[in-house]
mmCIF file of C-alpha atoms in Angstrom:
data_model
loop_
_atom_site.group_PDB
_atom_site.id
_atom_site.type_symbol
_atom_site.label_atom_id
_atom_site.label_comp_id
_atom_site.label_asym_id
_atom_site.label_seq_id
_atom_site.Cartn_x
_atom_site.Cartn_y
_atom_site.Cartn_z
ATOM 1 C CA MET T 1289 0.000 0.000 0.000
ATOM 2 C CA SER T 1290 1.252 3.436 -0.892
ATOM 3 C CA THR T 1291 2.605 5.537 1.960
ATOM 4 C CA ASN T 1292 0.344 8.273 0.546
ATOM 5 C CA HIS T 1293 -2.430 6.491 2.436
ATOM 6 C CA GLY T 1294 -0.926 7.719 5.709
ATOM 7 C CA ALA T 1295 2.278 8.039 7.655
ATOM 8 C CA ASN T 1296 4.938 5.346 7.466
ATOM 9 C CA LEU T 1297 5.738 5.107 11.172
ATOM 10 C CA TYR T 1298 8.567 2.658 10.541
ATOM 11 C CA SER T 1299 10.394 5.121 8.293
ATOM 12 C CA LEU T 1300 9.722 8.126 10.553
ATOM 13 C CA SER T 1301 10.854 6.195 13.611
ATOM 14 C CA SER T 1302 14.166 5.397 11.959
ATOM 15 C CA LYS T 1303 14.643 8.955 10.656
ATOM 16 C CA TYR T 1304 13.820 10.862 13.857
ATOM 17 C CA GLY T 1305 14.927 8.379 16.513
ATOM 18 C CA PHE T 1306 11.516 8.023 18.185
ATOM 19 C CA SER T 1307 9.793 4.720 18.771
ATOM 20 C CA LYS T 1308 6.633 4.122 16.727
ATOM 21 C CA GLU T 1309 4.633 4.192 19.964
ATOM 22 C CA GLU T 1310 5.835 7.715 20.819
ATOM 23 C CA PHE T 1311 4.276 9.300 17.732
ATOM 24 C CA MET T 1312 0.835 10.881 17.923
ATOM 25 C CA ASP T 1313 -0.404 9.880 14.501
ATOM 26 C CA PHE T 1314 -3.081 12.375 13.446
ATOM 27 C CA SER T 1315 -2.752 11.055 9.883
ATOM 28 C CA SER T 1316 -4.290 7.687 10.743
ATOM 29 C CA ASN T 1317 -8.095 7.768 10.943
ATOM 30 C CA ILE T 1318 -8.486 4.714 13.196
ATOM 31 C CA ASN T 1319 -10.564 4.827 16.388
ATOM 32 C CA PRO T 1320 -7.962 5.862 19.013
ATOM 33 C CA PHE T 1321 -9.935 4.301 21.873
ATOM 34 C CA GLY T 1322 -9.252 0.768 20.680
ATOM 35 C CA THR T 1323 -11.515 -2.149 19.909
ATOM 36 C CA SER T 1324 -14.234 -4.034 21.760
ATOM 37 C CA VAL T 1325 -12.968 -5.426 25.061
ATOM 38 C CA LEU T 1326 -15.596 -8.162 24.810
ATOM 39 C CA ALA T 1327 -14.253 -9.268 21.425
ATOM 40 C CA LYS T 1328 -10.640 -9.227 22.574
ATOM 41 C CA GLN T 1329 -11.432 -11.093 25.776
ATOM 42 C CA TYR T 1330 -13.272 -13.793 23.842
ATOM 43 C CA ILE T 1331 -10.209 -14.424 21.667
ATOM 44 C CA VAL T 1332 -7.893 -14.497 24.707
ATOM 45 C CA ASN T 1333 -10.143 -17.007 26.455
ATOM 46 C CA ASN T 1334 -10.741 -19.138 23.369
ATOM 47 C CA ILE T 1335 -7.432 -19.010 21.533
ATOM 48 C CA ASP T 1336 -7.652 -22.726 20.732
ATOM 49 C CA ILE T 1337 -10.188 -21.910 17.998
ATOM 50 C CA VAL T 1338 -7.162 -21.299 15.775
ATOM 51 C CA SER T 1339 -7.145 -25.090 15.342
ATOM 52 C CA MET T 1340 -10.640 -25.005 13.787
ATOM 53 C CA TYR T 1341 -11.877 -24.062 10.318
ATOM 54 C CA PRO T 1342 -14.351 -21.174 10.197
ATOM 55 C CA ASP T 1343 -17.958 -21.854 9.228
ATOM 56 C CA PRO T 1344 -17.786 -21.650 5.393
ATOM 57 C CA ASP T 1345 -21.209 -19.949 5.354
ATOM 58 C CA TYR T 1346 -20.394 -17.560 8.232
ATOM 59 C CA ILE T 1347 -23.990 -17.714 9.475
ATOM 60 C CA ASP T 1348 -23.350 -16.223 12.934
ATOM 61 C CA LEU T 1349 -21.157 -13.439 11.549
ATOM 62 C CA LYS T 1350 -23.683 -12.541 8.856
ATOM 63 C CA THR T 1351 -26.517 -12.601 11.395
ATOM 64 C CA SER T 1352 -24.602 -10.144 13.555
ATOM 65 C CA ILE T 1353 -23.947 -7.868 10.549
ATOM 66 C CA SER T 1354 -27.582 -8.135 9.432
ATOM 67 C CA ASN T 1355 -28.859 -6.993 12.832
ATOM 68 C CA TYR T 1356 -26.231 -4.250 13.039
ATOM 69 C CA CYS T 1357 -26.984 -2.852 9.562
ATOM 70 C CA LYS T 1358 -30.739 -3.571 9.570
ATOM 71 C CA CYS T 1359 -30.649 -5.370 6.229
ATOM 72 C CA SER T 1360 -31.338 -8.892 4.967
ATOM 73 C CA ILE T 1361 -28.767 -11.547 5.823
ATOM 74 C CA ASP T 1362 -29.089 -12.765 2.221
ATOM 75 C CA ASN T 1363 -27.627 -9.508 0.907
ATOM 76 C CA ILE T 1364 -24.239 -9.718 2.680
ATOM 77 C CA VAL T 1365 -20.894 -10.548 1.058
ATOM 78 C CA LEU T 1366 -17.723 -10.823 3.116
ATOM 79 C CA GLY T 1367 -14.249 -9.661 2.195
ATOM 80 C CA SER T 1368 -10.747 -9.440 3.559
ATOM 81 C CA GLY T 1369 -11.120 -5.754 4.342
ATOM 82 C CA ALA T 1370 -13.080 -3.134 2.420
ATOM 83 C CA THR T 1371 -10.359 -2.874 -0.228
ATOM 84 C CA GLU T 1372 -10.954 -6.430 -1.451
ATOM 85 C CA LEU T 1373 -14.666 -5.683 -1.873
ATOM 86 C CA ILE T 1374 -13.987 -2.471 -3.802
ATOM 87 C CA SER T 1375 -11.875 -4.522 -6.196
ATOM 88 C CA SER T 1376 -14.317 -7.454 -6.344
ATOM 89 C CA PHE T 1377 -17.344 -5.294 -7.128
ATOM 90 C CA ILE T 1378 -15.598 -3.213 -9.781
ATOM 91 C CA HIS T 1379 -14.175 -6.281 -11.526
ATOM 92 C CA THR T 1380 -17.560 -8.039 -11.323
ATOM 93 C CA ILE T 1381 -19.690 -5.343 -12.958
ATOM 94 C CA ASN T 1382 -16.791 -4.338 -15.252
ATOM 95 C CA PRO T 1383 -17.951 -0.748 -15.950
ATOM 96 C CA LYS T 1384 -16.920 0.984 -19.155
ATOM 97 C CA GLN T 1385 -17.604 4.502 -17.839
ATOM 98 C CA ALA T 1386 -17.611 5.589 -14.192
ATOM 99 C CA LEU T 1387 -18.234 8.820 -12.321
ATOM 100 C CA LEU T 1388 -16.018 9.291 -9.270
ATOM 101 C CA LEU T 1389 -16.888 11.866 -6.608
ATOM 102 C CA SER T 1390 -13.646 13.643 -5.786
ATOM 103 C CA PRO T 1391 -11.355 14.298 -4.011
ATOM 104 C CA ALA T 1392 -11.307 10.629 -3.109
ATOM 105 C CA TYR T 1393 -9.442 7.616 -1.790
ATOM 106 C CA SER T 1394 -6.938 6.552 -4.458
ATOM 107 C CA GLU T 1395 -7.944 2.869 -4.532
ATOM 108 C CA TYR T 1396 -11.195 3.580 -6.410
ATOM 109 C CA GLU T 1397 -9.390 5.070 -9.393
ATOM 110 C CA LYS T 1398 -6.646 2.451 -9.157
ATOM 111 C CA GLU T 1399 -9.147 -0.420 -9.469
ATOM 112 C CA LEU T 1400 -11.122 1.283 -12.237
ATOM 113 C CA SER T 1401 -7.920 1.866 -14.186
ATOM 114 C CA LYS T 1402 -7.030 -1.826 -14.003
ATOM 115 C CA ILE T 1403 -10.032 -2.649 -16.193
ATOM 116 C CA ASN T 1404 -9.441 0.332 -18.524
ATOM 117 C CA CYS T 1405 -12.620 2.041 -17.371
ATOM 118 C CA SER T 1406 -13.121 5.624 -18.577
ATOM 119 C CA ILE T 1407 -13.275 7.819 -15.451
ATOM 120 C CA ASP T 1408 -14.962 11.198 -15.066
ATOM 121 C CA LYS T 1409 -14.609 13.100 -11.803
ATOM 122 C CA TYR T 1410 -17.224 15.184 -10.059
ATOM 123 C CA PHE T 1411 -15.282 17.556 -7.823
ATOM 124 C CA ALA T 1412 -16.602 19.046 -4.618
ATOM 125 C CA ASN T 1413 -15.528 22.691 -4.663
ATOM 126 C CA GLU T 1414 -13.703 24.688 -2.036
ATOM 127 C CA GLU T 1415 -15.962 27.716 -2.632
ATOM 128 C CA ASP T 1416 -18.966 25.565 -1.636
ATOM 129 C CA ASN T 1417 -17.149 24.354 1.490
ATOM 130 C CA PHE T 1418 -16.942 20.997 -0.324
ATOM 131 C CA HIS T 1419 -20.713 20.495 -0.102
ATOM 132 C CA ILE T 1420 -22.213 18.816 -3.170
ATOM 133 C CA LYS T 1421 -25.549 20.006 -4.528
ATOM 134 C CA LEU T 1422 -27.808 17.014 -4.981
ATOM 135 C CA GLU T 1423 -29.682 18.293 -8.045
ATOM 136 C CA ASN T 1424 -26.450 19.044 -9.900
ATOM 137 C CA LEU T 1425 -25.032 15.627 -9.097
ATOM 138 C CA ILE T 1426 -28.153 13.780 -10.291
ATOM 139 C CA LYS T 1427 -28.134 15.828 -13.495
ATOM 140 C CA THR T 1428 -24.474 14.940 -14.073
ATOM 141 C CA ILE T 1429 -25.084 11.231 -13.388
ATOM 142 C CA ASN T 1430 -27.855 11.149 -15.990
ATOM 143 C CA SER T 1431 -26.012 13.290 -18.528
ATOM 144 C CA LYS T 1432 -23.807 10.437 -19.711
ATOM 145 C CA ASP T 1433 -23.987 6.674 -20.114
ATOM 146 C CA TYR T 1434 -22.240 5.827 -16.827
ATOM 147 C CA ASP T 1435 -22.246 2.229 -15.592
ATOM 148 C CA LEU T 1436 -21.083 3.143 -12.108
ATOM 149 C CA VAL T 1437 -21.051 6.068 -9.670
ATOM 150 C CA VAL T 1438 -18.533 5.853 -6.805
ATOM 151 C CA MET T 1439 -18.654 7.843 -3.590
ATOM 152 C CA CYS T 1440 -17.213 7.721 -0.102
ATOM 153 C CA ASN T 1441 -19.858 8.809 2.426
ATOM 154 C CA PRO T 1442 -18.723 10.608 4.576
ATOM 155 C CA ASN T 1443 -16.116 11.683 2.078
ATOM 156 C CA ASN T 1444 -12.451 11.302 2.886
ATOM 157 C CA PRO T 1445 -10.850 13.856 3.134
ATOM 158 C CA THR T 1446 -13.532 16.599 3.045
ATOM 159 C CA GLY T 1447 -15.893 15.174 5.697
ATOM 160 C CA PHE T 1448 -19.009 15.993 3.662
ATOM 161 C CA ALA T 1449 -21.824 13.421 3.772
ATOM 162 C CA PHE T 1450 -25.116 12.913 1.978
ATOM 163 C CA ASN T 1451 -27.935 11.866 4.275
ATOM 164 C CA LYS T 1452 -30.002 8.723 3.661
ATOM 165 C CA ILE T 1453 -32.886 10.678 2.133
ATOM 166 C CA GLU T 1454 -30.524 12.265 -0.400
ATOM 167 C CA ILE T 1455 -29.012 8.890 -1.301
ATOM 168 C CA LYS T 1456 -32.527 7.535 -1.805
ATOM 169 C CA GLU T 1457 -33.242 10.472 -4.125
ATOM 170 C CA ILE T 1458 -30.188 9.566 -6.234
ATOM 171 C CA LEU T 1459 -31.298 5.932 -6.425
ATOM 172 C CA LYS T 1460 -34.838 6.883 -7.398
ATOM 173 C CA ASN T 1461 -33.583 9.097 -10.219
ATOM 174 C CA THR T 1462 -31.056 6.804 -11.874
ATOM 175 C CA ASN T 1463 -30.586 3.135 -12.719
ATOM 176 C CA LYS T 1464 -26.790 3.325 -12.609
ATOM 177 C CA PHE T 1465 -24.901 1.215 -10.107
ATOM 178 C CA LEU T 1466 -24.047 3.304 -7.038
ATOM 179 C CA MET T 1467 -21.107 2.115 -4.912
ATOM 180 C CA ILE T 1468 -20.976 3.815 -1.511
ATOM 181 C CA ASP T 1469 -17.967 3.354 0.728
ATOM 182 C CA GLU T 1470 -19.230 3.830 4.304
ATOM 183 C CA THR T 1471 -15.867 3.358 5.980
ATOM 184 C CA TYR T 1472 -16.417 6.412 8.206
ATOM 185 C CA VAL T 1473 -20.202 6.534 8.575
ATOM 186 C CA GLU T 1474 -20.202 4.848 11.987
ATOM 187 C CA PHE T 1475 -18.472 7.875 13.482
ATOM 188 C CA THR T 1476 -21.648 9.868 12.848
ATOM 189 C CA ASP T 1477 -25.390 9.233 13.189
ATOM 190 C CA THR T 1478 -26.006 6.128 11.064
ATOM 191 C CA ASN T 1479 -29.774 6.611 11.304
ATOM 192 C CA ILE T 1480 -29.319 9.814 9.307
ATOM 193 C CA TYR T 1481 -26.331 9.101 7.069
ATOM 194 C CA SER T 1482 -26.089 5.357 6.464
ATOM 195 C CA SER T 1483 -27.587 3.706 3.380
ATOM 196 C CA THR T 1484 -27.496 0.107 4.616
ATOM 197 C CA GLN T 1485 -31.273 -0.025 5.086
ATOM 198 C CA LEU T 1486 -31.781 0.972 1.432
ATOM 199 C CA VAL T 1487 -29.944 -2.066 0.065
ATOM 200 C CA ASP T 1488 -32.922 -4.432 0.302
ATOM 201 C CA ASP T 1489 -35.073 -2.079 -1.808
ATOM 202 C CA TYR T 1490 -32.587 -0.876 -4.441
ATOM 203 C CA SER T 1491 -30.735 -3.496 -6.474
ATOM 204 C CA ASN T 1492 -28.372 -0.906 -8.002
ATOM 205 C CA LEU T 1493 -26.858 -0.031 -4.599
ATOM 206 C CA PHE T 1494 -23.659 -1.572 -3.212
ATOM 207 C CA VAL T 1495 -22.595 -0.439 0.267
ATOM 208 C CA ILE T 1496 -19.103 -1.245 1.541
ATOM 209 C CA ARG T 1497 -17.911 -1.204 5.119
ATOM 210 C CA GLY T 1498 -14.882 -2.437 7.018
ATOM 211 C CA THR T 1499 -13.997 -2.836 10.678
ATOM 212 C CA SER T 1500 -10.552 -1.196 10.473
ATOM 213 C CA LYS T 1501 -11.530 2.362 11.359
ATOM 214 C CA PHE T 1502 -14.502 2.426 13.742
ATOM 215 C CA PHE T 1503 -13.764 -0.888 15.439
ATOM 216 C CA SER T 1504 -10.000 -0.254 15.385
ATOM 217 C CA THR T 1505 -9.130 -3.647 13.894
ATOM 218 C CA PRO T 1506 -7.077 -3.118 10.704
ATOM 219 C CA GLY T 1507 -5.045 -6.193 11.613
ATOM 220 C CA ILE T 1508 -7.888 -8.701 11.264
ATOM 221 C CA ARG T 1509 -8.867 -7.618 7.693
ATOM 222 C CA LEU T 1510 -12.647 -7.888 7.956
ATOM 223 C CA GLY T 1511 -14.906 -6.105 5.495
ATOM 224 C CA TYR T 1512 -18.428 -6.607 4.236
ATOM 225 C CA GLY T 1513 -20.529 -5.473 1.330
ATOM 226 C CA LEU T 1514 -24.311 -5.206 1.040
ATOM 227 C CA ILE T 1515 -26.118 -5.751 -2.262
ATOM 228 C CA SER T 1516 -29.494 -7.192 -3.338
ATOM 229 C CA ASP T 1517 -28.663 -7.749 -7.022
ATOM 230 C CA ASN T 1518 -28.489 -11.553 -7.036
ATOM 231 C CA ALA T 1519 -26.435 -11.885 -10.202
ATOM 232 C CA VAL T 1520 -23.724 -9.519 -8.963
ATOM 233 C CA LYS T 1521 -23.800 -10.908 -5.425
ATOM 234 C CA ASN T 1522 -23.456 -14.503 -6.601
ATOM 235 C CA LYS T 1523 -20.625 -13.662 -8.973
ATOM 236 C CA ILE T 1524 -18.692 -11.869 -6.207
ATOM 237 C CA ASN T 1525 -19.192 -14.838 -3.859
ATOM 238 C CA ASN T 1526 -18.160 -17.333 -6.534
ATOM 239 C CA ASN T 1527 -14.886 -15.504 -7.073
ATOM 240 C CA LEU T 1528 -13.979 -15.295 -3.379
ATOM 241 C CA ASP T 1529 -11.751 -17.896 -1.781
ATOM 242 C CA LEU T 1530 -13.315 -20.490 0.506
ATOM 243 C CA TRP T 1531 -12.829 -19.421 4.158
ATOM 244 C CA ASN T 1532 -11.672 -15.959 3.036
ATOM 245 C CA ILE T 1533 -12.376 -14.646 6.565
ATOM 246 C CA ASN T 1534 -10.182 -16.240 9.217
ATOM 247 C CA ILE T 1535 -11.745 -17.546 12.409
ATOM 248 C CA ILE T 1536 -10.299 -14.780 14.627
ATOM 249 C CA ALA T 1537 -11.837 -12.097 12.404
ATOM 250 C CA SER T 1538 -15.109 -13.994 12.164
ATOM 251 C CA LYS T 1539 -15.524 -14.439 15.917
ATOM 252 C CA MET T 1540 -14.420 -10.901 16.748
ATOM 253 C CA GLY T 1541 -16.886 -9.554 14.186
ATOM 254 C CA GLU T 1542 -19.792 -11.510 15.656
ATOM 255 C CA ILE T 1543 -19.131 -9.944 19.052
ATOM 256 C CA MET T 1544 -18.131 -6.399 17.992
ATOM 257 C CA PHE T 1545 -21.324 -5.773 16.038
ATOM 258 C CA ARG T 1546 -23.362 -6.748 19.103
ATOM 259 C CA ASP T 1547 -21.277 -4.777 21.622
ATOM 260 C CA LEU T 1548 -23.680 -1.881 22.122
ATOM 261 C CA ASN T 1549 -21.699 -0.407 25.021
ATOM 262 C CA PHE T 1550 -18.567 -0.181 22.871
ATOM 263 C CA ILE T 1551 -20.503 1.316 19.954
ATOM 264 C CA SER T 1552 -22.328 3.968 21.991
ATOM 265 C CA SER T 1553 -19.290 4.949 24.068
ATOM 266 C CA THR T 1554 -17.132 5.296 20.953
ATOM 267 C CA ILE T 1555 -19.686 7.570 19.281
ATOM 268 C CA SER T 1556 -19.988 9.692 22.434
ATOM 269 C CA LEU T 1557 -16.216 10.020 22.903
ATOM 270 C CA MET T 1558 -15.580 10.806 19.254
ATOM 271 C CA ASN T 1559 -18.367 13.410 19.109
ATOM 272 C CA THR T 1560 -16.948 15.180 22.162
ATOM 273 C CA GLU T 1561 -13.421 15.239 20.760
ATOM 274 C CA ARG T 1562 -14.547 16.202 17.248
ATOM 275 C CA ASN T 1563 -16.472 19.183 18.642
ATOM 276 C CA TYR T 1564 -13.451 20.207 20.721
ATOM 277 C CA LEU T 1565 -11.059 20.019 17.769
ATOM 278 C CA LEU T 1566 -13.418 21.836 15.406
ATOM 279 C CA GLY T 1567 -13.907 24.664 17.892
ATOM 280 C CA GLU T 1568 -10.219 25.070 18.662
ATOM 281 C CA LEU T 1569 -9.062 24.799 15.048
ATOM 282 C CA LYS T 1570 -11.602 27.426 13.975
ATOM 283 C CA SER T 1571 -10.164 29.765 16.601
ATOM 284 C CA ILE T 1572 -6.832 29.823 14.713
ATOM 285 C CA ASP T 1573 -7.069 32.785 12.347
ATOM 286 C CA SER T 1574 -4.557 31.341 9.892
ATOM 287 C CA LEU T 1575 -6.756 28.345 9.098
ATOM 288 C CA ASP T 1576 -9.898 27.605 7.136
ATOM 289 C CA VAL T 1577 -11.588 24.653 8.802
ATOM 290 C CA TYR T 1578 -14.314 22.546 7.199
ATOM 291 C CA ASP T 1579 -17.173 20.910 9.076
ATOM 292 C CA THR T 1580 -17.107 17.126 9.011
ATOM 293 C CA GLN T 1581 -19.175 14.002 9.594
ATOM 294 C CA GLY T 1582 -16.027 11.855 9.710
ATOM 295 C CA ASN T 1583 -13.413 11.219 12.377
ATOM 296 C CA PHE T 1584 -11.074 13.650 10.631
ATOM 297 C CA ILE T 1585 -11.047 17.374 9.864
ATOM 298 C CA LEU T 1586 -9.867 19.061 6.671
ATOM 299 C CA CYS T 1587 -8.041 22.375 7.106
ATOM 300 C CA LYS T 1588 -6.352 24.889 4.836
ATOM 301 C CA ILE T 1589 -3.560 27.311 5.639
ATOM 302 C CA LYS T 1590 -5.278 30.416 4.287
ATOM 303 C CA THR T 1591 -2.402 32.812 5.031
ATOM 304 C CA LYS T 1592 -0.090 30.679 2.858
ATOM 305 C CA GLU T 1593 2.788 31.351 5.265
ATOM 306 C CA PHE T 1594 4.059 27.868 4.420
ATOM 307 C CA THR T 1595 2.719 24.706 2.835
ATOM 308 C CA ALA T 1596 0.980 21.844 4.617
ATOM 309 C CA LYS T 1597 4.056 19.712 3.969
ATOM 310 C CA ALA T 1598 6.211 22.322 5.729
ATOM 311 C CA LEU T 1599 3.736 22.377 8.634
ATOM 312 C CA ARG T 1600 3.973 18.601 8.856
ATOM 313 C CA GLU T 1601 7.764 18.836 9.050
ATOM 314 C CA LYS T 1602 7.519 21.462 11.813
ATOM 315 C CA LEU T 1603 5.339 19.149 13.923
ATOM 316 C CA ILE T 1604 7.213 15.861 13.527
ATOM 317 C CA PRO T 1605 9.998 16.769 16.019
ATOM 318 C CA GLN T 1606 7.179 17.198 18.567
ATOM 319 C CA LYS T 1607 6.134 13.614 17.732
ATOM 320 C CA ILE T 1608 2.979 14.879 15.995
ATOM 321 C CA ILE T 1609 2.106 13.599 12.514
ATOM 322 C CA ILE T 1610 -0.542 15.260 10.345
ATOM 323 C CA ARG T 1611 -1.584 14.369 6.793
ATOM 324 C CA ASP T 1612 -0.762 16.853 4.068
ATOM 325 C CA CYS T 1613 -3.403 16.453 1.354
ATOM 326 C CA TYR T 1614 -1.496 17.308 -1.788
ATOM 327 C CA SER T 1615 -1.851 13.698 -2.986
ATOM 328 C CA PHE T 1616 -5.659 14.188 -3.118
ATOM 329 C CA GLU T 1617 -6.526 15.475 -6.581
ATOM 330 C CA GLY T 1618 -8.381 18.768 -6.327
ATOM 331 C CA LEU T 1619 -6.609 19.961 -3.156
ATOM 332 C CA ASP T 1620 -3.566 22.202 -3.286
ATOM 333 C CA GLU T 1621 -0.431 22.185 -1.169
ATOM 334 C CA TYR T 1622 -2.017 24.239 1.648
ATOM 335 C CA PHE T 1623 -4.566 21.610 2.684
ATOM 336 C CA PHE T 1624 -3.984 19.196 5.539
ATOM 337 C CA ARG T 1625 -6.109 16.726 7.471
ATOM 338 C CA VAL T 1626 -6.041 15.842 11.151
ATOM 339 C CA CYS T 1627 -7.782 12.860 12.674
ATOM 340 C CA ILE T 1628 -9.344 12.711 16.102
ATOM 341 C CA LEU T 1629 -7.212 11.139 18.807
ATOM 342 C CA LYS T 1630 -7.525 10.992 22.595
ATOM 343 C CA PRO T 1631 -8.195 14.160 24.653
ATOM 344 C CA ASP T 1632 -4.618 14.789 25.827
ATOM 345 C CA GLU T 1633 -3.250 14.272 22.321
ATOM 346 C CA ASN T 1634 -5.860 16.569 20.808
ATOM 347 C CA LYS T 1635 -4.989 19.286 23.327
ATOM 348 C CA LEU T 1636 -1.298 18.937 22.502
ATOM 349 C CA LEU T 1637 -2.028 19.226 18.773
ATOM 350 C CA ILE T 1638 -3.995 22.439 19.310
ATOM 351 C CA SER T 1639 -1.298 23.895 21.547
ATOM 352 C CA SER T 1640 1.384 23.079 18.975
ATOM 353 C CA LEU T 1641 -0.614 24.518 16.069
ATOM 354 C CA LYS T 1642 -1.335 27.719 17.978
ATOM 355 C CA THR T 1643 2.386 28.078 18.709
ATOM 356 C CA VAL T 1644 3.315 27.522 15.068
ATOM 357 C CA PHE T 1645 0.769 30.040 13.756
ATOM 358 C CA ARG T 1646 1.427 32.626 16.453
#
């Protein structure tokens, strides 16, 4: 994976002489409060399951996902992380023309390019605070013979999100396939912003989620996709390896999706810290700060005293890593993104930024 996807802590550790654990990595948008204690404790107490094969049908895992997402168990496909499902879906429907909402995660374009798909980009604009007007988007979708529309909702890195009613409006007004990456939706109000409940009613919708970010488990590689188009669903499943989800990931998933205390406490903690960071960042006159529904905040150095890359370099000796956003097409060298970490780390980031911009 490209280091453009975030900081390479191994390289930075070697260069600056800090241990990887010492860095406060504001470039990595993973839940800083860790994963479900119930899930971890189950694995510790039942480690001998590593000597068993997983259930090839993953009935218990799919039941847990079905209840969590409020959709039919029959409309679930499992993948080794969200990235595998992005690739599987794109290669399955094999679009000739796609519309990609941008700026965006680089893997969408990478996978579309592998099949020589023609890609148009619909850019969210800085002058609109990166909000996308629904009517304009629908008009653009229907203006050309697209096979696929791709969006990340909430968008990474802008933080903008369509609500469920708006997504439904898109689906009602087009028959194109709509692939929605909901990697970050669990950090906000899923009742408002998630499209999982629409899957059963709209066969042209494919929703992708993973457990890496919200459940803080990138190491177990567990993702899932939701789709009611039987032909596409069956083709994806037929091309996946038998037992493609290992038994540790399967069992942890079953428990995590049912761990309501973990889910509610994470949302509460992240909301508190997001509100704190937004308020403090907006108090820095040198910055433009954009509202977000994600667990990250996009900022721009409006005074252009130095670039985001230069700001990043100023902060690294303080063991703080931010993400400069120049690798996101449509954003210039003054944009950077910070993710939400724990309270003490967030306070230190704000203190450091205020010192730099003073």
